[in-house]
Amino acid sequence: MSRRVVRQSKFRHVFGQAAKADQAYEDIRVSKVTWDSSFCAVNPKFLAIIVEAGGGGAFIVLPLVKTGRVDKNYPLVTGHTAPVLDIDWCPHNDNVIASASDDTTIMVWQIPDYTPVRNITEPIITLEGHSKRVGILSWHPTARNVLLSAGGDNVIIIWNVGTGEALLSLEDTHPDVIHSVCWNSNGSLLATTCKDKTLRIIDPRKGQVVANNFEEPVALQEMDTSNGVLLPFYDADSSIVYLCGKGDSSIRYFEITEEPPFVHYLNTFSSKEPQRGMGFMPKRGLDVSKCEIARFYKLHERKCEPIVMTVPRKSDLFQDDLYPDTPGPEPALEADEWLSGQDAEPVLISLRDGYVPPKHRELRVTKRNILDVRPPTGPRRSQSASDTSLSQHTLETLLEEIKALRERVQAQEQRITALENMLCELVDTD
């Protein structure tokens, strides 16, 4: 009698669960533009979603804690003259996000920690270099302020956002439309897929395709007969790849190993409503006390629903095997160092005590090839109640001062107008 051997894996029992109704984001008009991006980007502080907007393109940015129904007049991030096609948060500054549009431009925005009173219309910088729509954005994983964009002109441009300059341009590597672009872990190579059905590995600094002759896959997994676009999300810490189909209502996930058959099916999370897009939370934004190993933000037609992937554990202690050190918000290189040929692995942080996002850091465009980061004043932020009340009090004081200054300026403008009228009357009588 033969015995069946069960493969040992700590992720065999990963299960997904949708958040409760009061933890969702309701009444959001998700964009209906026909494009293959995820329409959603998330980090430990904010959730950004591309939305419907008249007279141009826009996206909404919500603090993660602002769940429930979103006011129809909630301020948007606007500025593009055509629909927004892709958005991506900077991995080294949780307040900086880039957007790409059908208007051929890329805009980089600074998002304040407080809720703005009106639409954000002025980007930090606008990057212009593509001749057709820009549909793909990806920040460099280890170099500060390096942003990649790919457009309908079949060109990949790598920018230094701190100077607004194009560092590199890959113009002859793709004969057709680029479908997706991804950096490797240290940002030394790119992987791209193209309409010509070729996967290319590119060294961007040399401008060369270093590998593209992939004749046979090491593993082949048949998914389904749907023709919807698959959005893959890979967690390098757990070696799990999640596949979310646009227009589908399920998330399939597989564990990747170094031994044959390399790809091991784990499970499928299914729900009733199809997904319009999907956001994937970085590891540092997860709740380690609940053994949460992944969190998705599923876009419906009018709402966004968090989906949590969990590994069941009985102990309440920190699970070292589930949470190895993971990339943190500090860059390992400056843009000019990476351009000169240096490579560095991501700066890792431990999640043992949880992750506390740093205070607001301002991004400025300078003539130097560096991102000017204003360090927070005073001691490092903690999660204490006194710190929260102090920040709230300081914010209220600043808002009151701004209001008083605005009223004073308006009064001075009225006085100047009255004096100008009196002067005109005197001139006329003379």
Short mmCIF file of C-alpha atoms in Angstrom, two decimals:
data_model
loop_
_atom_site.label_atom_id
_atom_site.label_comp_id
_atom_site.label_asym_id
_atom_site.label_seq_id
_atom_site.Cartn_x
_atom_site.Cartn_y
_atom_site.Cartn_z
CA MET A 1 0.00 0.00 0.00
CA SER A 2 1.52 3.30 -1.12
CA ARG A 3 1.43 6.35 1.10
CA ARG A 4 0.88 9.78 -0.34
CA VAL A 5 3.69 12.22 0.53
CA VAL A 6 2.44 15.70 1.37
CA ARG A 7 4.85 18.53 0.57
CA GLN A 8 5.89 20.44 3.67
CA SER A 9 5.21 24.19 3.51
CA LYS A 10 4.21 26.78 6.09
CA PHE A 11 2.02 28.45 3.45
CA ARG A 12 -0.15 25.43 2.60
CA HIS A 13 -3.05 26.81 4.65
CA VAL A 14 -2.97 30.46 3.64
CA PHE A 15 -6.53 31.69 3.36
CA GLY A 16 -8.09 34.92 2.18
CA GLN A 17 -10.87 36.87 3.83
CA ALA A 18 -12.65 40.04 2.74
CA ALA A 19 -12.78 42.86 5.26
CA LYS A 20 -16.02 43.78 6.98
CA ALA A 21 -18.32 46.26 5.28
CA ASP A 22 -17.29 49.13 7.58
CA GLN A 23 -13.63 48.61 6.60
CA ALA A 24 -14.29 49.17 2.87
CA TYR A 25 -14.13 52.46 0.96
CA GLU A 26 -17.58 53.21 -0.48
CA ASP A 27 -18.92 55.48 -3.23
CA ILE A 28 -15.75 55.79 -5.31
CA ARG A 29 -16.23 56.22 -9.06
CA VAL A 30 -13.49 53.89 -10.28
CA SER A 31 -12.14 54.77 -13.74
CA LYS A 32 -13.72 53.02 -16.72
CA VAL A 33 -10.84 53.74 -19.09
CA THR A 34 -9.70 50.75 -21.15
CA TRP A 35 -6.19 50.03 -19.93
CA ASP A 36 -4.37 47.08 -18.39
CA SER A 37 -2.95 48.69 -15.25
CA SER A 38 -4.18 47.93 -11.73
CA PHE A 39 -5.85 51.39 -11.27
CA CYS A 40 -4.89 51.24 -7.58
CA ALA A 41 -1.74 51.87 -5.54
CA VAL A 42 -1.35 51.54 -1.78
CA ASN A 43 1.33 52.07 0.88
CA PRO A 44 1.30 52.04 4.70
CA LYS A 45 -0.22 55.56 4.81
CA PHE A 46 -2.42 56.08 1.75
CA LEU A 47 -4.72 54.42 -0.76
CA ALA A 48 -4.76 55.90 -4.28
CA ILE A 49 -7.36 55.00 -6.92
CA ILE A 50 -7.76 56.26 -10.49
CA VAL A 51 -11.28 57.68 -10.79
CA GLU A 52 -13.67 59.07 -13.38
CA ALA A 53 -13.20 62.79 -13.95
CA GLY A 54 -14.57 65.25 -16.46
CA GLY A 55 -12.19 67.41 -18.46
CA GLY A 56 -9.03 65.42 -17.85
CA GLY A 57 -7.62 62.72 -15.63
CA ALA A 58 -7.68 62.40 -11.85
CA PHE A 59 -7.12 60.05 -8.97
CA ILE A 60 -8.20 60.11 -5.36
CA VAL A 61 -5.85 59.67 -2.38
CA LEU A 62 -7.37 58.51 0.91
CA PRO A 63 -5.68 57.93 4.27
CA LEU A 64 -5.90 54.20 5.04
CA VAL A 65 -7.92 54.95 8.17
CA LYS A 66 -10.60 56.88 6.24
CA THR A 67 -12.90 53.92 5.61
CA GLY A 68 -16.61 54.05 4.95
CA ARG A 69 -18.46 56.30 2.51
CA VAL A 70 -16.30 58.86 0.72
CA ASP A 71 -17.83 62.31 0.27
CA LYS A 72 -18.64 63.08 -3.37
CA ASN A 73 -16.78 66.40 -3.02
CA TYR A 74 -13.64 64.83 -1.54
CA PRO A 75 -10.58 66.57 -3.08
CA LEU A 76 -8.93 64.82 -6.03
CA VAL A 77 -5.45 64.97 -7.50
CA THR A 78 -5.99 66.61 -10.87
CA GLY A 79 -3.66 68.15 -13.44
CA HIS A 80 -3.53 65.79 -16.41
CA THR A 81 -5.47 66.86 -19.51
CA ALA A 82 -6.35 63.26 -20.43
CA PRO A 83 -7.22 60.09 -18.47
CA VAL A 84 -4.71 58.83 -15.91
CA LEU A 85 -3.51 55.33 -16.89
CA ASP A 86 -1.13 54.32 -14.08
CA ILE A 87 -0.08 55.45 -10.60
CA ASP A 88 2.77 54.28 -8.36
CA TRP A 89 3.88 55.26 -4.85
CA CYS A 90 7.54 56.05 -4.26
CA PRO A 91 9.01 53.22 -2.13
CA HIS A 92 11.31 55.67 -0.31
CA ASN A 93 8.79 58.40 0.53
CA ASP A 94 5.22 57.46 1.46
CA ASN A 95 3.97 60.97 0.58
CA VAL A 96 5.19 60.96 -3.03
CA ILE A 97 3.24 59.41 -5.91
CA ALA A 98 3.76 59.45 -9.67
CA SER A 99 1.00 59.39 -12.28
CA ALA A 100 1.10 58.61 -16.01
CA SER A 101 -1.48 59.77 -18.51
CA ASP A 102 -2.85 59.58 -22.00
CA ASP A 103 -1.61 63.17 -22.40
CA THR A 104 1.99 61.78 -22.79
CA THR A 105 3.21 63.27 -19.48
CA ILE A 106 4.28 61.94 -16.08
CA MET A 107 3.53 64.01 -12.99
CA VAL A 108 5.02 63.58 -9.53
CA TRP A 109 2.92 64.74 -6.58
CA GLN A 110 3.52 65.48 -2.90
CA ILE A 111 0.56 64.30 -0.80
CA PRO A 112 0.10 66.05 2.57
CA ASP A 113 -0.60 64.07 5.73
CA TYR A 114 -3.71 66.15 6.39
CA THR A 115 -6.82 66.13 4.17
CA PRO A 116 -6.61 69.03 1.67
CA VAL A 117 -9.59 71.38 1.41
CA ARG A 118 -9.50 71.56 -2.39
CA ASN A 119 -8.17 69.57 -5.34
CA ILE A 120 -4.40 69.15 -5.62
CA THR A 121 -3.61 70.63 -9.03
CA GLU A 122 0.10 71.50 -8.92
CA PRO A 123 2.57 68.60 -9.25
CA ILE A 124 6.10 68.87 -7.91
CA ILE A 125 7.37 68.27 -11.42
CA THR A 126 6.07 67.29 -14.85
CA LEU A 127 8.23 64.92 -16.90
CA GLU A 128 7.89 65.22 -20.67
CA GLY A 129 9.70 62.98 -23.12
CA HIS A 130 7.24 60.47 -24.58
CA SER A 131 5.50 61.12 -27.88
CA LYS A 132 2.48 58.92 -27.12
CA ARG A 133 0.45 57.88 -24.09
CA VAL A 134 2.37 56.78 -20.99
CA GLY A 135 0.85 53.68 -19.44
CA ILE A 136 3.51 52.12 -17.19
CA LEU A 137 5.35 53.52 -14.16
CA SER A 138 7.80 51.82 -11.81
CA TRP A 139 10.09 53.33 -9.16
CA HIS A 140 13.60 51.94 -8.72
CA PRO A 141 13.66 49.59 -5.70
CA THR A 142 16.94 50.81 -4.17
CA ALA A 143 18.04 54.13 -5.76
CA ARG A 144 16.54 57.35 -4.47
CA ASN A 145 14.37 59.29 -6.86
CA VAL A 146 14.76 57.07 -9.96
CA LEU A 147 11.52 56.52 -11.90
CA LEU A 148 10.88 54.38 -14.99
CA SER A 149 8.17 55.12 -17.54
CA ALA A 150 7.08 53.24 -20.65
CA GLY A 151 4.80 54.60 -23.34
CA GLY A 152 2.87 53.77 -26.46
CA ASP A 153 5.87 54.99 -28.45
CA ASN A 154 7.63 51.71 -27.45
CA VAL A 155 10.23 53.70 -25.49
CA ILE A 156 11.37 53.23 -21.88
CA ILE A 157 12.70 56.36 -20.15
CA ILE A 158 14.40 56.35 -16.74
CA TRP A 159 14.16 59.71 -14.93
CA ASN A 160 15.82 61.46 -12.04
CA VAL A 161 12.81 63.10 -10.42
CA GLY A 162 15.05 65.30 -8.26
CA THR A 163 16.34 67.15 -11.34
CA GLY A 164 13.60 66.44 -13.85
CA GLU A 165 16.17 64.97 -16.24
CA ALA A 166 15.95 61.82 -18.33
CA LEU A 167 18.89 59.64 -17.26
CA LEU A 168 18.44 56.90 -19.86
CA SER A 169 16.23 56.23 -22.87
CA LEU A 170 15.75 52.75 -24.37
CA GLU A 171 14.35 53.41 -27.84
CA ASP A 172 15.29 50.41 -29.99
CA THR A 173 14.73 47.46 -27.66
CA HIS A 174 11.02 46.88 -28.36
CA PRO A 175 9.47 46.69 -31.85
CA ASP A 176 5.91 46.84 -30.53
CA VAL A 177 3.79 48.00 -27.59
CA ILE A 178 5.29 47.29 -24.16
CA HIS A 179 2.84 45.44 -21.90
CA SER A 180 4.70 45.40 -18.58
CA VAL A 181 8.02 46.31 -16.97
CA CYS A 182 9.54 45.11 -13.71
CA TRP A 183 12.84 45.75 -11.88
CA ASN A 184 14.80 42.95 -10.23
CA SER A 185 15.40 43.16 -6.47
CA ASN A 186 18.44 45.47 -6.62
CA GLY A 187 17.43 47.42 -9.72
CA SER A 188 20.30 46.29 -11.93
CA LEU A 189 18.09 44.64 -14.57
CA LEU A 190 14.64 44.99 -16.11
CA ALA A 191 12.21 42.35 -17.29
CA THR A 192 9.73 43.43 -19.98
CA THR A 193 6.94 41.83 -21.94
CA CYS A 194 5.88 43.08 -25.34
CA LYS A 195 3.13 42.61 -27.89
CA ASP A 196 5.58 40.53 -29.96
CA LYS A 197 5.20 37.82 -27.25
CA THR A 198 8.85 38.08 -26.21
CA LEU A 199 10.15 38.32 -22.65
CA ARG A 200 13.31 40.42 -22.47
CA ILE A 201 15.87 40.88 -19.69
CA ILE A 202 17.50 44.29 -20.15
CA ASP A 203 20.51 46.00 -18.62
CA PRO A 204 19.21 49.59 -18.71
CA ARG A 205 22.56 51.27 -18.10
CA LYS A 206 24.15 49.43 -21.03
CA GLY A 207 21.01 49.70 -23.12
CA GLN A 208 21.32 46.04 -24.04
CA VAL A 209 19.02 43.03 -24.03
CA VAL A 210 21.02 40.47 -22.04
CA ALA A 211 18.52 37.58 -22.46
CA ASN A 212 15.44 36.94 -24.57
CA ASN A 213 15.83 33.39 -25.88
CA PHE A 214 13.45 31.58 -23.55
CA GLU A 215 12.43 28.55 -25.58
CA GLU A 216 10.82 26.34 -22.95
CA PRO A 217 9.35 27.39 -19.58
CA VAL A 218 10.59 25.54 -16.50
CA ALA A 219 6.95 25.27 -15.38
CA LEU A 220 3.65 25.77 -17.16
CA GLN A 221 0.42 26.30 -15.26
CA GLU A 222 -2.89 26.41 -17.10
CA MET A 223 -5.19 28.98 -15.50
CA ASP A 224 -8.55 29.19 -17.26
CA THR A 225 -10.13 30.12 -20.57
CA SER A 226 -10.80 33.74 -19.64
CA ASN A 227 -9.31 36.43 -21.87
CA GLY A 228 -8.99 38.98 -19.07
CA VAL A 229 -5.63 40.48 -18.17
CA LEU A 230 -3.80 38.78 -15.29
CA LEU A 231 -2.26 41.09 -12.70
CA PRO A 232 0.64 39.26 -10.99
CA PHE A 233 1.89 40.27 -7.53
CA TYR A 234 5.00 38.55 -6.17
CA ASP A 235 5.99 38.50 -2.50
CA ALA A 236 9.72 37.79 -2.42
CA ASP A 237 9.70 37.23 1.36
CA SER A 238 7.35 34.25 1.13
CA SER A 239 8.01 33.27 -2.52
CA ILE A 240 4.29 33.42 -3.25
CA VAL A 241 2.87 34.79 -6.49
CA TYR A 242 -0.73 36.02 -6.51
CA LEU A 243 -2.61 36.17 -9.82
CA CYS A 244 -5.60 38.48 -10.06
CA GLY A 245 -7.59 38.51 -13.28
CA LYS A 246 -9.23 41.74 -14.40
CA GLY A 247 -12.93 41.05 -14.78
CA ASP A 248 -12.46 37.89 -12.74
CA SER A 249 -13.72 37.38 -9.20
CA SER A 250 -10.88 35.26 -7.81
CA ILE A 251 -7.28 35.48 -6.64
CA ARG A 252 -5.15 32.39 -7.25
CA TYR A 253 -1.88 31.99 -5.42
CA PHE A 254 1.11 29.70 -5.89
CA GLU A 255 4.32 29.02 -4.00
CA ILE A 256 7.54 29.19 -6.01
CA THR A 257 10.37 26.81 -5.04
CA GLU A 258 13.83 26.02 -6.39
CA GLU A 259 13.04 22.32 -6.82
CA PRO A 260 10.83 20.77 -9.52
CA PRO A 261 8.01 21.28 -10.28
CA PHE A 262 8.89 24.84 -9.16
CA VAL A 263 5.27 26.10 -9.04
CA HIS A 264 2.92 24.72 -6.37
CA TYR A 265 -0.76 25.67 -6.32
CA LEU A 266 -1.88 26.79 -2.86
CA ASN A 267 -5.46 27.98 -3.03
CA THR A 268 -7.99 30.33 -4.62
CA PHE A 269 -9.85 33.19 -2.98
CA SER A 270 -13.21 33.71 -4.68
CA SER A 271 -15.94 36.29 -4.26
CA LYS A 272 -19.12 37.24 -6.09
CA GLU A 273 -18.15 40.58 -7.62
CA PRO A 274 -15.60 40.92 -10.47
CA GLN A 275 -12.55 43.09 -9.84
CA ARG A 276 -11.86 46.25 -11.86
CA GLY A 277 -8.35 46.56 -10.47
CA MET A 278 -6.19 45.59 -7.50
CA GLY A 279 -3.76 47.20 -5.08
CA PHE A 280 -1.04 45.29 -3.19
CA MET A 281 0.21 46.48 0.18
CA PRO A 282 4.00 46.45 0.77
CA LYS A 283 5.08 44.04 3.52
CA ARG A 284 5.85 46.86 5.97
CA GLY A 285 2.17 47.87 5.96
CA LEU A 286 0.82 44.53 7.18
CA ASP A 287 -0.47 43.62 10.64
CA VAL A 288 2.09 41.11 11.95
CA SER A 289 0.08 40.50 15.14
CA LYS A 290 -2.59 38.76 13.04
CA CYS A 291 -0.14 36.72 10.92
CA GLU A 292 -1.17 38.73 7.86
CA ILE A 293 1.19 37.91 4.95
CA ALA A 294 -0.56 39.88 2.19
CA ARG A 295 -3.31 42.46 1.78
CA PHE A 296 -5.09 43.37 -1.41
CA TYR A 297 -7.37 46.30 -2.22
CA LYS A 298 -9.97 45.07 -4.68
CA LEU A 299 -11.70 47.66 -6.87
CA HIS A 300 -15.39 47.22 -7.57
CA GLU A 301 -17.42 49.56 -9.74
CA ARG A 302 -18.19 51.92 -6.85
CA LYS A 303 -16.03 50.80 -3.93
CA CYS A 304 -12.68 49.40 -2.78
CA GLU A 305 -12.62 46.30 -0.59
CA PRO A 306 -9.58 45.12 1.43
CA ILE A 307 -8.81 41.38 1.24
CA VAL A 308 -6.48 39.91 3.87
CA MET A 309 -4.33 36.79 3.38
CA THR A 310 -3.50 35.08 6.67
CA VAL A 311 -1.51 32.08 7.91
CA PRO A 312 -3.35 30.51 10.87
CA ARG A 313 -1.18 30.37 14.00
CA LYS A 314 -2.17 29.67 17.59
CA SER A 315 0.58 31.70 19.20
CA ASP A 316 0.32 35.47 19.63
CA LEU A 317 4.11 35.84 19.50
CA PHE A 318 5.97 37.33 16.54
CA GLN A 319 6.39 34.69 13.83
CA ASP A 320 9.99 34.93 12.64
CA ASP A 321 9.51 32.39 9.86
CA LEU A 322 6.66 34.41 8.31
CA TYR A 323 8.35 37.78 8.54
CA PRO A 324 12.01 37.86 7.53
CA ASP A 325 13.60 41.30 7.31
CA THR A 326 11.93 43.17 4.46
CA PRO A 327 12.83 46.25 2.34
CA GLY A 328 12.28 49.46 4.27
CA PRO A 329 11.75 53.08 3.17
CA GLU A 330 15.42 54.09 3.14
CA PRO A 331 17.19 54.04 -0.26
CA ALA A 332 20.52 52.26 -0.61
CA LEU A 333 21.87 54.49 -3.40
CA GLU A 334 21.57 57.97 -4.83
CA ALA A 335 20.52 58.37 -8.46
CA ASP A 336 23.99 59.37 -9.69
CA GLU A 337 25.59 56.41 -7.88
CA TRP A 338 23.24 53.97 -9.61
CA LEU A 339 23.79 55.64 -12.98
CA SER A 340 27.57 55.34 -12.56
CA GLY A 341 27.24 51.56 -12.29
CA GLN A 342 26.85 50.86 -8.58
CA ASP A 343 24.33 48.30 -7.33
CA ALA A 344 23.12 47.70 -3.79
CA GLU A 345 20.60 45.40 -2.17
CA PRO A 346 17.58 47.01 -0.46
CA VAL A 347 18.02 48.32 3.08
CA LEU A 348 16.11 45.83 5.21
CA ILE A 349 14.06 46.45 8.36
CA SER A 350 12.59 44.12 10.96
CA LEU A 351 8.83 43.94 11.50
CA ARG A 352 9.15 42.47 14.99
CA ASP A 353 7.84 45.64 16.66
CA GLY A 354 5.58 46.61 13.78
CA TYR A 355 6.22 49.40 11.32
CA VAL A 356 5.59 53.08 12.07
CA PRO A 357 5.59 55.30 8.96
CA PRO A 358 7.97 58.26 9.27
CA LYS A 359 6.68 61.80 9.45
CA HIS A 360 5.93 63.82 6.33
CA ARG A 361 9.07 64.27 4.24
CA GLU A 362 9.16 66.97 1.59
CA LEU A 363 10.38 66.25 -1.92
CA ARG A 364 11.96 69.17 -3.77
CA VAL A 365 13.23 69.44 -7.30
CA THR A 366 16.77 70.83 -7.30
CA LYS A 367 19.57 71.33 -9.79
CA ARG A 368 21.65 68.85 -7.86
CA ASN A 369 21.21 65.16 -8.57
CA ILE A 370 19.75 64.47 -5.15
CA LEU A 371 16.36 64.35 -3.52
CA ASP A 372 16.20 66.98 -0.79
CA VAL A 373 14.58 65.29 2.18
CA ARG A 374 13.75 67.44 5.15
CA PRO A 375 14.32 65.30 8.26
CA PRO A 376 11.66 65.36 10.96
CA THR A 377 12.40 67.69 13.87
CA GLY A 378 12.49 66.40 17.41
CA PRO A 379 12.50 62.80 18.54
CA ARG A 380 11.37 59.92 16.33
CA ARG A 381 7.62 59.58 16.14
CA SER A 382 5.97 57.04 18.39
CA GLN A 383 2.43 55.76 18.56
CA SER A 384 1.73 57.30 21.96
CA ALA A 385 -1.49 59.18 22.62
CA SER A 386 0.38 62.31 23.71
CA ASP A 387 2.22 62.48 20.38
CA THR A 388 -1.05 62.17 18.46
CA SER A 389 -2.75 64.94 20.47
CA LEU A 390 0.29 67.20 20.10
CA SER A 391 0.32 66.76 16.33
CA GLN A 392 -3.41 67.50 16.14
CA HIS A 393 -3.01 70.61 18.30
CA THR A 394 -0.10 71.87 16.19
CA LEU A 395 -2.09 71.31 12.99
CA GLU A 396 -5.10 73.20 14.36
CA THR A 397 -2.86 76.10 15.42
CA LEU A 398 -1.30 76.30 11.96
CA LEU A 399 -4.71 76.23 10.28
CA GLU A 400 -5.93 79.07 12.51
CA GLU A 401 -2.84 81.14 11.68
CA ILE A 402 -3.32 80.50 7.96
CA LYS A 403 -6.97 81.54 8.22
CA ALA A 404 -6.00 84.76 10.05
CA LEU A 405 -3.33 85.57 7.45
CA ARG A 406 -5.80 84.95 4.62
CA GLU A 407 -8.33 87.33 6.20
CA ARG A 408 -5.63 89.95 6.65
CA VAL A 409 -4.54 89.66 3.03
CA GLN A 410 -8.13 90.01 1.85
CA ALA A 411 -8.60 93.12 4.00
CA GLN A 412 -5.41 94.66 2.60
CA GLU A 413 -6.56 93.88 -0.95
CA GLN A 414 -9.86 95.64 -0.29
CA ARG A 415 -8.02 98.65 1.13
CA ILE A 416 -5.70 98.81 -1.86
CA THR A 417 -8.69 98.66 -4.22
CA ALA A 418 -10.40 101.51 -2.35
CA LEU A 419 -7.24 103.64 -2.48
CA GLU A 420 -6.86 103.00 -6.19
CA ASN A 421 -10.47 104.09 -6.76
CA MET A 422 -9.88 107.29 -4.76
CA LEU A 423 -6.75 108.00 -6.79
CA CYS A 424 -8.67 107.55 -10.04
CA GLU A 425 -11.35 109.98 -8.84
CA LEU A 426 -8.73 112.59 -7.93
CA VAL A 427 -7.08 112.24 -11.33
CA ASP A 428 -10.42 112.61 -13.10
CA THR A 429 -11.34 115.80 -11.15
CA ASP A 430 -7.96 117.35 -12.03
#
